[in-house]
mmCIF file of C-alpha atoms in Angstrom:
data_model
loop_
_atom_site.group_PDB
_atom_site.id
_atom_site.type_symbol
_atom_site.label_atom_id
_atom_site.label_comp_id
_atom_site.label_asym_id
_atom_site.label_seq_id
_atom_site.Cartn_x
_atom_site.Cartn_y
_atom_site.Cartn_z
ATOM 1 C CA MET N 285 31.029 12.504 7.916
ATOM 2 C CA ASP N 286 27.675 11.190 6.700
ATOM 3 C CA GLU N 287 27.149 7.484 6.406
ATOM 4 C CA PRO N 288 26.057 6.176 2.994
ATOM 5 C CA ASP N 289 22.318 5.711 2.542
ATOM 6 C CA ASP N 290 21.664 1.985 2.555
ATOM 7 C CA SER N 291 17.880 2.286 2.185
ATOM 8 C CA THR N 292 17.977 0.771 -1.313
ATOM 9 C CA GLU N 293 19.668 -2.270 0.180
ATOM 10 C CA ARG N 294 17.077 -2.489 2.971
ATOM 11 C CA PHE N 295 13.969 -2.001 0.825
ATOM 12 C CA THR N 296 12.936 -2.804 -2.728
ATOM 13 C CA VAL N 297 9.778 -2.381 -4.768
ATOM 14 C CA THR N 298 9.051 -4.488 -7.829
ATOM 15 C CA ILE N 299 6.247 -3.304 -10.116
ATOM 16 C CA GLY N 300 4.388 -5.443 -12.628
ATOM 17 C CA LEU N 301 2.036 -3.686 -15.048
ATOM 18 C CA HIS N 302 -0.851 -5.752 -16.342
ATOM 19 C CA GLU N 303 -3.830 -4.808 -18.522
ATOM 20 C CA ASP N 304 -6.081 -3.425 -15.832
ATOM 21 C CA PHE N 305 -4.083 -3.702 -12.628
ATOM 22 C CA ILE N 306 -0.652 -3.255 -11.110
ATOM 23 C CA VAL N 307 1.096 -5.708 -8.806
ATOM 24 C CA ALA N 308 3.679 -4.070 -6.552
ATOM 25 C CA ARG N 309 5.840 -6.251 -4.320
ATOM 26 C CA ALA N 310 7.538 -4.555 -1.387
ATOM 27 C CA ALA N 311 10.434 -6.209 0.443
ATOM 28 C CA GLY N 312 12.425 -5.111 3.454
ATOM 29 C CA GLU N 313 11.967 -2.301 5.960
ATOM 30 C CA LEU N 314 9.130 0.110 5.161
ATOM 31 C CA ASP N 315 10.077 3.140 7.229
ATOM 32 C CA TYR N 316 10.770 6.869 7.160
ATOM 33 C CA GLN N 317 13.720 6.393 4.792
ATOM 34 C CA THR N 318 12.031 4.035 2.349
ATOM 35 C CA SER N 319 8.319 4.928 2.325
ATOM 36 C CA SER N 320 8.877 7.610 -0.310
ATOM 37 C CA LEU N 321 10.369 4.964 -2.630
ATOM 38 C CA LEU N 322 7.178 2.888 -2.411
ATOM 39 C CA HIS N 323 5.011 5.938 -3.015
ATOM 40 C CA ARG N 324 7.081 7.164 -5.971
ATOM 41 C CA GLN N 325 7.216 3.751 -7.676
ATOM 42 C CA VAL N 326 3.463 3.181 -7.333
ATOM 43 C CA LYS N 327 2.650 6.745 -8.406
ATOM 44 C CA ASP N 328 4.824 6.321 -11.517
ATOM 45 C CA ALA N 329 3.094 3.030 -12.351
ATOM 46 C CA TRP N 330 -0.332 4.655 -11.915
ATOM 47 C CA GLN N 331 0.683 7.409 -14.348
ATOM 48 C CA VAL N 332 1.439 4.773 -16.972
ATOM 49 C CA ALA N 333 -1.673 2.684 -16.293
ATOM 50 C CA GLN N 334 -4.252 5.346 -15.417
ATOM 51 C CA SER N 335 -6.921 4.257 -12.939
ATOM 52 C CA ALA N 336 -5.588 0.710 -12.811
ATOM 53 C CA GLY N 337 -6.220 -1.238 -9.642
ATOM 54 C CA LEU N 338 -3.281 -1.937 -7.358
ATOM 55 C CA VAL N 339 -2.333 -5.152 -5.601
ATOM 56 C CA LEU N 340 0.306 -4.443 -2.965
ATOM 57 C CA ASP N 341 2.066 -7.641 -1.898
ATOM 58 C CA LEU N 342 3.569 -7.014 1.527
ATOM 59 C CA SER N 343 4.681 -10.585 2.304
ATOM 60 C CA SER N 344 8.376 -9.630 2.380
ATOM 61 C CA VAL N 345 8.035 -6.496 4.505
ATOM 62 C CA THR N 346 10.127 -7.122 7.627
ATOM 63 C CA PHE N 347 9.460 -3.857 9.479
ATOM 64 C CA CYS N 348 7.002 -0.977 9.260
ATOM 65 C CA ASP N 349 6.903 2.296 11.190
ATOM 66 C CA SER N 350 4.398 5.160 11.215
ATOM 67 C CA MET N 351 5.751 6.572 7.939
ATOM 68 C CA GLY N 352 5.201 3.193 6.303
ATOM 69 C CA VAL N 353 1.616 3.113 7.553
ATOM 70 C CA GLY N 354 1.248 6.721 6.405
ATOM 71 C CA VAL N 355 2.262 5.882 2.845
ATOM 72 C CA LEU N 356 -0.270 3.036 2.781
ATOM 73 C CA VAL N 357 -2.979 5.501 3.820
ATOM 74 C CA LEU N 358 -1.769 7.951 1.163
ATOM 75 C CA LEU N 359 -1.960 5.223 -1.505
ATOM 76 C CA LEU N 360 -5.460 4.316 -0.310
ATOM 77 C CA ARG N 361 -6.589 7.936 -0.612
ATOM 78 C CA GLN N 362 -5.059 8.235 -4.086
ATOM 79 C CA SER N 363 -6.704 5.009 -5.237
ATOM 80 C CA ARG N 364 -10.087 6.349 -4.138
ATOM 81 C CA GLU N 365 -9.461 9.662 -5.905
ATOM 82 C CA GLN N 366 -8.719 7.697 -9.100
ATOM 83 C CA GLN N 367 -11.710 5.422 -8.520
ATOM 84 C CA SER N 368 -9.479 2.363 -8.551
ATOM 85 C CA ASN N 369 -9.092 -0.483 -6.090
ATOM 86 C CA LEU N 370 -6.173 -0.961 -3.715
ATOM 87 C CA VAL N 371 -5.868 -4.429 -2.215
ATOM 88 C CA LEU N 372 -3.169 -5.357 0.283
ATOM 89 C CA SER N 373 -2.059 -8.981 0.198
ATOM 90 C CA ASN N 374 -0.019 -11.203 2.469
ATOM 91 C CA LEU N 375 0.033 -8.817 5.434
ATOM 92 C CA PRO N 376 2.870 -9.723 7.813
ATOM 93 C CA PRO N 377 1.667 -10.106 11.430
ATOM 94 C CA LEU N 378 3.434 -6.904 12.535
ATOM 95 C CA LEU N 379 1.710 -4.835 9.863
ATOM 96 C CA GLU N 380 -1.651 -6.497 10.503
ATOM 97 C CA ARG N 381 -1.289 -5.570 14.168
ATOM 98 C CA LEU N 382 -0.267 -1.974 13.374
ATOM 99 C CA LEU N 383 -3.264 -1.467 11.129
ATOM 100 C CA THR N 384 -5.579 -3.047 13.693
ATOM 101 C CA ILE N 385 -4.442 -1.022 16.713
ATOM 102 C CA THR N 386 -4.559 2.210 14.720
ATOM 103 C CA GLY N 387 -8.104 1.449 13.567
ATOM 104 C CA LEU N 388 -7.018 1.440 9.915
ATOM 105 C CA ARG N 389 -7.438 -2.281 9.241
ATOM 106 C CA THR N 390 -11.084 -1.893 8.238
ATOM 107 C CA ALA N 391 -10.248 0.896 5.770
ATOM 108 C CA PHE N 392 -8.215 -1.470 3.582
ATOM 109 C CA GLN N 393 -9.241 -4.385 1.409
ATOM 110 C CA VAL N 394 -6.970 -7.253 2.435
ATOM 111 C CA ALA N 395 -6.461 -10.599 0.734
ATOM 112 C CA ALA N 396 -4.600 -13.646 1.975
ATOM 113 C CA SER N 397 -2.733 -14.126 -1.317
ATOM 114 C CA VAL N 398 -1.777 -12.228 -4.446
ATOM 115 C CA GLU N 399 -4.178 -14.399 -6.456
ATOM 116 C CA GLU N 400 -7.119 -13.456 -4.205
ATOM 117 C CA ALA N 401 -6.036 -9.813 -4.322
ATOM 118 C CA ILE N 402 -5.989 -9.849 -8.130
ATOM 119 C CA GLN N 403 -9.572 -11.126 -8.166
ATOM 120 C CA ALA N 404 -10.600 -8.430 -5.676
ATOM 121 C CA VAL N 405 -8.812 -5.610 -7.497
ATOM 122 C CA GLN N 406 -10.598 -6.427 -10.738
ATOM 123 C CA ALA N 407 -14.007 -5.929 -9.065
ATOM 124 C CA PRO N 408 -15.619 -2.473 -9.174
ATOM 125 C CA PRO N 409 -14.007 -0.067 -6.676
ATOM 126 C CA GLN N 410 -15.487 -0.141 -3.206
ATOM 127 C CA PRO N 411 -16.968 3.120 -1.966
ATOM 128 C CA GLU N 412 -15.327 4.885 0.943
ATOM 129 C CA PRO N 413 -16.860 3.686 4.212
ATOM 130 C CA PRO N 414 -19.236 6.196 5.805
ATOM 131 C CA LYS N 415 -17.663 8.486 8.345
ATOM 132 C CA ALA N 416 -18.807 8.165 11.930
ATOM 133 C CA THR N 417 -20.851 11.068 13.191
ATOM 134 C CA ASP N 418 -21.362 12.231 16.730
ATOM 135 C CA SER N 419 -25.038 12.217 17.508
ATOM 136 C CA CYS N 420 -26.584 13.135 20.805
ATOM 137 C CA ASP N 421 -30.114 11.902 20.073
#
């Protein structure tokens, strides 16, 4: 017999729509069972507020696995496609470490607080960093 899915009890996303940006607050375990919830909620908010910037408050994330990191990368790619800013705020130490050891930390705009992230998200979108090239000069 299958056990009931308790992912909604382990993870929540709260979305606030503002004039030119979205604030999403994630809480709980961001993993293979819950990452799709974060993606779906943010995608739905972006459909309502086209090309709005996104502040993603991660202060209450207690765990993150590779699927959680993957959804953050997916959101980053989508924000660039829409020419909007994505700013992560309040990175928990575990997530900061994951992004650093995977080499992804420099791909994201990160702010220490939601207030700083709101200021950053309202700035013009940052261009994608140049890709490294192998050169044998």
